[in-house]
């Protein structure tokens, strides 16, 4: 999802002749028949889930996510969001729920009464976001099991990427969804205030019945539409090799369609626009095509034949900037002028998730940075590539990049948690966002200073091709980058990802003193001294540039291991300035203001300089974090 700053080796199955090769090992097959009640804001549905036991061992327990139960007063999400607020109350329209009315297992029978709510992550016995079913006999390895479920949803007014706003519906996390067998155990976490999702790949055949005047869109391909006698219509969708299914409906949507030809497929683009935002459809479309092009050329092919972009209804802010497979929500307002590239940024970011969440399906509960953080880094690169150095703000005097704008987000929380913390265990929302998104993005930009931008791009390409349609871990990512860069970067991963060290270098002093103050001006020789200080605990090699008043420049390289280093020069020239990281490559440095010093006057009086670049970037970080 877009961060809200205020809070923001496939196993091919046997195939029929000529059937296209599945992209993923299809562990799950969902068939859902859902009917929306647009008056009561509820859904009644039946679900048939066939689960292939590819775990290599017998399974007799199955956990299911029931995410909509997070929108209840005593849920863990409610507890986490309103911790310590004694007067907080969940309003009626904010409540959501999912109830399993019946659960049958083929060959076994009705097991509805056997469902038990479990809370694997905390001590909250009132949380009902995970239910577990124990079967009377195990499912053997290689066998499948079919669950037949009848369920009822009560949708909340849009919150946390799902719900309704008047007649706008974003229906996400809305059906009983089985957990993932991962590293020898079920992985099925409760819903939390700070977390996203994790699921297995498979197929989805979903029918949605809505009032006939509604326009719908979903994670699947539309395969049929039937008008019913009662004034409704039933739209059938099929999605393959995806791990979630969301859909939307709104009678107000205006549909804008186009195609884009990639290296693997012709991609059908469908924008579902609010009427008041039609003037922004072109901005969405060009940002999306530019992003598709960069991902295709840099990181790997986009293999699906579609992408649907939902423009949320006014007032449905909590549904903006969210990704689902082959389907995402954008975000704009008619108030946003051409100079604020927020609609473009959200489209780029949410499309990026198609790669790092949609195909490289990492565990967002446990390693959120692998999706949001890698996606933030690729967002920096693509926004810069598409819109240049003014990729966030582009007004006459006010310009700045996306990367600059995010720095502030993590600098204030860098000591709180390591990036690799489980999502719900971060100190708070600011820490989760600042570290999972911005710090990871800045860490990967910083890594470019060590291995080079091109090498990191190749590493991401290798990582994508190797791990798409699987569930890799952080260590898989680190291993892949090490391999492509042909160096052991453990020292960097340990500090930047597993550690909480602060990266901060400063010019502690810079001065020039005449050796003989009485010498003639043209014979004057100066002793110059520069002290560079590592203020933080993060050890990182740096360059230092020293400029002299005769135009001479000296570049020094320091491994940063000691706390400080002193450079001395004996020259006919005086030092004018000293700057650590003159190429501005170390994005993780939490304070750019202390990176340079200007030496002024014969006495060697010193003052800090904030050069134009530093001023602009730090100002913009503040401005943009407020804007977004
Ligand atoms: Zn995101």
mmCIF file of C-alpha atoms and ligand atoms in Angstrom, residues 1-3 196 323 349-350 353 371-372 375 437, ligand 1:
data_model
loop_
_atom_site.group_PDB
_atom_site.id
_atom_site.type_symbol
_atom_site.label_atom_id
_atom_site.label_comp_id
_atom_site.label_asym_id
_atom_site.label_seq_id
_atom_site.Cartn_x
_atom_site.Cartn_y
_atom_site.Cartn_z
ATOM 1 C CA UNK A 1 0.000 0.000 0.000
ATOM 2 C CA UNK A 2 0.990 3.604 -0.096
ATOM 3 C CA UNK A 3 2.342 4.703 3.181
ATOM 4 C CA UNK A 196 -0.249 -6.623 5.233
ATOM 5 C CA UNK A 323 -2.455 -3.259 -4.175
ATOM 6 C CA UNK A 349 4.053 2.558 -6.336
ATOM 7 C CA UNK A 350 0.974 0.364 -6.509
ATOM 8 C CA UNK A 353 3.652 -4.134 -5.909
ATOM 9 C CA UNK A 371 7.588 -5.751 -0.422
ATOM 10 C CA UNK A 372 7.176 -2.136 0.690
ATOM 11 C CA UNK A 375 9.074 -1.303 -3.870
ATOM 12 C CA UNK A 437 9.395 1.791 3.416
HETATM 13 ZN ZN1 LIG B 1 2.992 -0.023 -0.859
#
